């Protein structure tokens, strides 16, 4: 049985996922990329999943934390890169050649997790 908190937590990110999916798609269009319904839906699904993954963590710990954002971002980044759906921003591709013990999935977890953590701290979430 899903608690009221879980139901609310899973419904709350829908509007922001739709809006921000549209915004990111507009960025793509402004940069000259082809925008398709699949790409728009991918942005929306990524943002919704990022937010929805935090619900069980908040329920288990009984509080909101920036670490939940870091874990959600890291997991999504890892899955996205290892399935070849996402790239790794801010990382020079030669870094992975220079340091062969760093897999692309590990780098993605660190980068996307760090972005989630940073944005959560900027948004005022406690650690």
mmCIF file of C-alpha atoms in Angstrom:
data_model
loop_
_atom_site.group_PDB
_atom_site.id
_atom_site.type_symbol
_atom_site.label_atom_id
_atom_site.label_comp_id
_atom_site.label_asym_id
_atom_site.label_seq_id
_atom_site.Cartn_x
_atom_site.Cartn_y
_atom_site.Cartn_z
ATOM 1 C CA UNK A 1 0.000 0.000 0.000
ATOM 2 C CA UNK A 2 1.371 3.409 -0.979
ATOM 3 C CA UNK A 3 1.231 6.062 1.736
ATOM 4 C CA UNK A 4 -0.287 9.487 1.177
ATOM 5 C CA UNK A 5 3.225 10.977 1.246
ATOM 6 C CA UNK A 6 4.349 8.647 -1.531
ATOM 7 C CA UNK A 7 1.298 9.439 -3.679
ATOM 8 C CA UNK A 8 1.861 13.166 -3.293
ATOM 9 C CA UNK A 9 5.593 12.824 -3.831
ATOM 10 C CA UNK A 10 5.100 10.854 -7.053
ATOM 11 C CA UNK A 11 2.524 13.321 -8.440
ATOM 12 C CA UNK A 12 4.322 16.539 -7.471
ATOM 13 C CA UNK A 13 7.149 16.389 -10.092
ATOM 14 C CA UNK A 14 4.835 15.898 -13.088
ATOM 15 C CA UNK A 15 4.233 19.624 -13.867
ATOM 16 C CA UNK A 16 7.900 20.571 -13.447
ATOM 17 C CA UNK A 17 8.991 17.624 -15.610
ATOM 18 C CA UNK A 18 6.632 18.733 -18.392
ATOM 19 C CA UNK A 19 7.747 22.375 -18.209
ATOM 20 C CA UNK A 20 11.467 21.690 -17.937
ATOM 21 C CA UNK A 21 11.300 18.999 -20.627
ATOM 22 C CA UNK A 22 9.874 21.679 -22.906
ATOM 23 C CA UNK A 23 12.553 24.176 -21.863
ATOM 24 C CA UNK A 24 15.407 21.736 -22.548
ATOM 25 C CA UNK A 25 13.833 20.878 -25.900
ATOM 26 C CA UNK A 26 13.684 24.594 -26.714
ATOM 27 C CA UNK A 27 17.417 24.796 -25.934
ATOM 28 C CA UNK A 28 17.981 21.944 -28.370
ATOM 29 C CA UNK A 29 15.960 23.734 -31.052
ATOM 30 C CA UNK A 30 17.848 26.991 -30.436
ATOM 31 C CA UNK A 31 21.149 25.151 -30.945
ATOM 32 C CA UNK A 32 19.927 23.754 -34.264
ATOM 33 C CA UNK A 33 19.278 20.191 -33.114
ATOM 34 C CA UNK A 34 16.312 18.259 -34.375
ATOM 35 C CA UNK A 35 13.537 18.119 -31.767
ATOM 36 C CA UNK A 36 11.307 15.054 -31.875
ATOM 37 C CA UNK A 37 8.523 13.841 -29.591
ATOM 38 C CA UNK A 38 10.914 11.122 -28.419
ATOM 39 C CA UNK A 39 13.560 13.641 -27.365
ATOM 40 C CA UNK A 40 10.983 15.791 -25.546
ATOM 41 C CA UNK A 41 9.601 12.715 -23.764
ATOM 42 C CA UNK A 42 13.139 11.636 -22.846
ATOM 43 C CA UNK A 43 13.814 14.967 -21.136
ATOM 44 C CA UNK A 44 10.502 14.762 -19.294
ATOM 45 C CA UNK A 45 11.126 11.163 -18.210
ATOM 46 C CA UNK A 46 14.666 11.978 -17.041
ATOM 47 C CA UNK A 47 13.468 14.890 -14.887
ATOM 48 C CA UNK A 48 10.480 12.986 -13.496
ATOM 49 C CA UNK A 49 12.578 9.922 -12.652
ATOM 50 C CA UNK A 50 15.220 12.080 -10.972
ATOM 51 C CA UNK A 51 12.575 13.586 -8.693
ATOM 52 C CA UNK A 52 10.582 10.387 -8.151
ATOM 53 C CA UNK A 53 13.673 8.421 -7.093
ATOM 54 C CA UNK A 54 14.034 10.705 -4.089
ATOM 55 C CA UNK A 55 10.585 9.819 -2.671
ATOM 56 C CA UNK A 56 11.496 6.464 -1.116
ATOM 57 C CA UNK A 57 14.746 7.875 0.239
ATOM 58 C CA UNK A 58 12.902 10.736 1.931
ATOM 59 C CA UNK A 59 10.285 8.343 3.294
ATOM 60 C CA UNK A 60 12.904 5.974 4.720
ATOM 61 C CA UNK A 61 15.039 8.704 6.302
ATOM 62 C CA UNK A 62 12.108 10.872 7.319
ATOM 63 C CA UNK A 63 13.711 14.046 5.986
ATOM 64 C CA UNK A 64 14.832 15.731 2.796
ATOM 65 C CA UNK A 65 18.559 15.703 2.033
ATOM 66 C CA UNK A 66 20.893 16.856 -0.717
ATOM 67 C CA UNK A 67 22.474 13.404 -0.572
ATOM 68 C CA UNK A 68 19.229 11.985 -1.992
ATOM 69 C CA UNK A 69 19.629 14.307 -4.974
ATOM 70 C CA UNK A 70 23.234 13.201 -5.402
ATOM 71 C CA UNK A 71 22.287 9.534 -5.352
ATOM 72 C CA UNK A 72 19.373 10.030 -7.769
ATOM 73 C CA UNK A 73 21.475 12.036 -10.201
ATOM 74 C CA UNK A 74 24.367 9.587 -9.977
ATOM 75 C CA UNK A 75 22.204 6.529 -10.595
ATOM 76 C CA UNK A 76 20.441 8.107 -13.560
ATOM 77 C CA UNK A 77 23.766 9.309 -14.991
ATOM 78 C CA UNK A 78 25.307 5.864 -14.603
ATOM 79 C CA UNK A 79 22.379 4.114 -16.281
ATOM 80 C CA UNK A 80 22.154 6.727 -19.045
ATOM 81 C CA UNK A 81 25.841 6.530 -19.938
ATOM 82 C CA UNK A 82 26.171 2.756 -19.723
ATOM 83 C CA UNK A 83 23.134 2.354 -22.023
ATOM 84 C CA UNK A 84 24.567 4.995 -24.427
ATOM 85 C CA UNK A 85 21.640 7.409 -23.973
ATOM 86 C CA UNK A 86 23.571 10.186 -22.231
ATOM 87 C CA UNK A 87 26.979 11.731 -22.516
ATOM 88 C CA UNK A 88 29.233 12.872 -19.696
ATOM 89 C CA UNK A 89 29.309 16.666 -19.481
ATOM 90 C CA UNK A 90 32.362 18.585 -18.226
ATOM 91 C CA UNK A 91 34.729 15.626 -18.709
ATOM 92 C CA UNK A 92 37.424 15.648 -21.367
ATOM 93 C CA UNK A 93 37.098 12.366 -23.316
ATOM 94 C CA UNK A 94 40.855 11.827 -23.072
ATOM 95 C CA UNK A 95 40.524 11.607 -19.288
ATOM 96 C CA UNK A 96 39.048 8.134 -19.669
ATOM 97 C CA UNK A 97 42.022 7.094 -21.825
ATOM 98 C CA UNK A 98 44.574 8.549 -19.411
ATOM 99 C CA UNK A 99 42.986 6.842 -16.421
ATOM 100 C CA UNK A 100 41.733 3.455 -17.635
ATOM 101 C CA UNK A 101 40.616 2.456 -14.137
ATOM 102 C CA UNK A 102 37.850 5.091 -14.364
ATOM 103 C CA UNK A 103 34.972 3.616 -16.327
ATOM 104 C CA UNK A 104 32.529 5.891 -18.160
ATOM 105 C CA UNK A 105 29.800 4.776 -15.740
ATOM 106 C CA UNK A 106 31.878 5.792 -12.727
ATOM 107 C CA UNK A 107 32.630 9.178 -14.234
ATOM 108 C CA UNK A 108 28.955 9.688 -15.079
ATOM 109 C CA UNK A 109 27.896 8.776 -11.535
ATOM 110 C CA UNK A 110 30.334 11.337 -10.128
ATOM 111 C CA UNK A 111 29.404 14.125 -12.556
ATOM 112 C CA UNK A 112 25.613 13.703 -12.503
ATOM 113 C CA UNK A 113 25.627 13.042 -8.760
ATOM 114 C CA UNK A 114 27.719 16.144 -8.200
ATOM 115 C CA UNK A 115 25.352 18.228 -10.305
ATOM 116 C CA UNK A 116 22.347 16.944 -8.350
ATOM 117 C CA UNK A 117 24.105 17.606 -5.053
ATOM 118 C CA UNK A 118 25.136 21.116 -6.072
ATOM 119 C CA UNK A 119 21.693 22.065 -7.328
ATOM 120 C CA UNK A 120 20.101 20.721 -4.137
ATOM 121 C CA UNK A 121 22.445 22.797 -1.989
ATOM 122 C CA UNK A 122 21.699 25.875 -4.098
ATOM 123 C CA UNK A 123 18.003 25.151 -3.587
ATOM 124 C CA UNK A 124 18.454 25.163 0.181
ATOM 125 C CA UNK A 125 18.254 21.444 0.960
ATOM 126 C CA UNK A 126 20.259 20.357 3.998
ATOM 127 C CA UNK A 127 22.985 17.760 3.630
#
